[in-house]
Amino acid sequence: MASRFKQPIWMVPLFIAGLVALLGWWGNHQVRQTIQQQLQARLTSTLNANVTALEIWTTNQMRLAGSLADEPEVRARAIRILDRSEQDPLAAQSPTNLADTEQLARYLRPRLNQLGYETAQLVNTNYTIVAGLMRFRPVAALKVSEAHTNKFAELFASGSPVIITPFKPELLVQRRMSGFFPNRGTNGFHRANTSIQANATRGRRGNASLMQVAAPLIEDGTVVGALALIINPDQEFTRILSVARSGESGETYAFDQTGLLISRSRFDDQLRKLGLLDATNASSALNLRLRDPGGDLTQGFKPESTNSTTESLTRLVADALDRDDGVDVTPSRDYRGVPVIGAWRWLPQLGIGVITQIDATEAYESLRVLHYVFVALFLLLVLCGVILFIFSYANIAWRRRLGEAELKLKQLGQYTLGEKIGEGGMGVVYRARHVLMRRDTAVKLLLPDRANAAAIGLFEHEVCLTSQLTHPNTIQIYDYGRTPDGIFYYAMELLAGLNLHDLVSRFGPQPEARVISILTQICESLAEAHALGLVHRDIKPSNIFLCDRGGVLDWVKVLDFGLVREFRNGADA
């Protein structure tokens, strides 16, 4: 019974490979969960650091603007200028107003330079810019950008400083002037525009962007206007969002409610190579809409449509615009089409969203390495199993050939073995010669590698039942035995001829008379077996042998009674 439970050695590494695959799947799941939790914590921590730094900076900017606006020298002169603009829009060119504007500009200039502001402007409650304070001269009244009126309205209503997020200078100056300065021509208006634009972008080149921090100017408890300080966002705003970065591809950026990037991207040079920015764009800030291109542009993906307006915003930006703060470690495409993971937050007090992200490839690098290790180990074990299987198969074949060679050199009882003449499921048949009787016989033996209890039982069963049959058309059994080496064998008559299967295969259909003669002999052999209560159960052409028996041709011999079942008195024995 123990032999039934023996497993070939090549099954061991395959079994281990299966365990490794199962362990790898479980380990990969557990490690992925752990890594995702760590990534969520890291992204959230990075986002919090950047948002906190941004909030501290904006709070400080509003405090500085409020301090400047509250200084008596600034407030007094600024309020006089604002009062005159309310009474007469043309009062900006009056000598008194010019004097106040110049003195205010002289006072503010060193303070603005020291604090890093580009310039300053005075805005009255009619959302009109009544003075630019860096060039020491007043400017023609000009409406503030429609995009900024809501922030100034918030300032006038609350009496608290506000931050106006990055914008392009041209958005400030290209406004309608209908209803203002009716006595001035279009040339005067153009000069005013030019003056404001030059004033706001003094010393700046390229497609620049600006920010504003505005503080209220209060007279007798009433807000009469605002002092707006112009900021270069590249020097402060973008730099603050770079306080904490993750790895080689991590970045934090800000965007407005339309999905327009308002801080500089970490990948400006790459964006130019990909065609998302052109040579006229100094940076990606205010020049890039954060849309999903539909594929990884860095890997050569070409969008089917060149119309960017048909592309949807990236998933992270869309989630942030839903005012739903969160973190997502399932990769999704960013504005370059690169799979990323990230955390986002909407800042309602500023009206902007902030995203911290990192390329998914870099984020999951450790998991990918672990995956490769498990796959390599699994494949190695499978290879070992295949090699051991081949080795085991070759070893069995070699042992069989060696055993056959040894048998040829041995005496099997009274029989000397010759060449092998056949092989079946039950054993191997050799030509042999009886030592004493000098008679050629056929010896069928059961090799040791097949000699389990079931095979030995069938082997003995075949011998016992076949030896009871004496009909001349049934194969005759001469002897049965077992060698000291454990080899079971029996000797039977040696036949010269061919079986019925070979006859039909080689010569085709046979004449009716010959077929009848062959079938008659088969039936006569089986009749004897049936009379003794034996049923052959394996009659087939290969078990019907035709030979020359004492000069009688087509003499039939029925072979292989290994599957005989015995019946006695109608009962299954």
Coordinates of N, CA and C in Angstrom, one line a residue, residues 13-24 371-385:
P13 N 9.3 20.2 -6.2 CA 9.5 21.7 -6.6 C 8.2 22.3 -7.2
L14 N 7.4 21.5 -7.9 CA 6.2 22.0 -8.5 C 5.2 22.3 -7.3
F15 N 5.2 21.5 -6.4 CA 4.3 21.7 -5.2 C 4.8 23.0 -4.5
I16 N 6.1 23.1 -4.3 CA 6.6 24.3 -3.6 C 6.3 25.5 -4.5
A17 N 6.5 25.4 -5.8 CA 6.2 26.5 -6.7 C 4.7 27.0 -6.5
G18 N 3.8 26.0 -6.4 CA 2.4 26.3 -6.1 C 2.2 27.1 -4.8
L19 N 3.0 26.6 -3.8 CA 2.9 27.3 -2.5 C 3.5 28.7 -2.6
V20 N 4.6 28.8 -3.3 CA 5.2 30.1 -3.5 C 4.3 31.1 -4.3
A21 N 3.6 30.5 -5.3 CA 2.6 31.4 -6.1 C 1.5 31.8 -5.1
L22 N 1.0 30.9 -4.3 CA -0.1 31.3 -3.4 C 0.4 32.3 -2.4
L23 N 1.6 32.0 -1.8 CA 2.2 32.9 -0.9 C 2.5 34.3 -1.5
G24 N 3.0 34.2 -2.8 CA 3.3 35.5 -3.5 C 2.0 36.3 -3.7
H371 N 7.5 42.0 -6.7 CA 6.8 41.2 -7.7 C 7.8 40.4 -8.6
Y372 N 8.8 41.1 -9.1 CA 9.8 40.4 -9.9 C 10.5 39.3 -9.1
V373 N 10.8 39.5 -7.9 CA 11.4 38.5 -7.0 C 10.6 37.2 -6.9
F374 N 9.3 37.4 -6.6 CA 8.4 36.3 -6.5 C 8.2 35.6 -7.8
V375 N 8.1 36.3 -8.9 CA 8.0 35.7 -10.2 C 9.2 34.9 -10.6
A376 N 10.4 35.5 -10.3 CA 11.7 34.8 -10.6 C 11.8 33.5 -9.8
L377 N 11.4 33.6 -8.5 CA 11.5 32.4 -7.6 C 10.5 31.4 -8.1
F378 N 9.3 31.8 -8.5 CA 8.3 30.8 -9.0 C 8.8 30.1 -10.3
L379 N 9.3 30.9 -11.2 CA 9.8 30.3 -12.4 C 11.0 29.4 -12.2
L380 N 11.8 29.8 -11.2 CA 13.0 29.0 -10.9 C 12.5 27.6 -10.4
L381 N 11.5 27.6 -9.5 CA 11.0 26.4 -9.0 C 10.4 25.5 -10.1
V382 N 9.6 26.2 -10.9 CA 9.0 25.4 -12.0 C 10.1 24.8 -12.9
L383 N 11.2 25.6 -13.2 CA 12.3 25.1 -14.0 C 12.9 23.9 -13.3
C384 N 13.1 24.0 -12.0 CA 13.7 22.8 -11.2 C 12.8 21.6 -11.4
G385 N 11.4 21.8 -11.3 CA 10.5 20.7 -11.4 C 10.6 20.1 -12.8

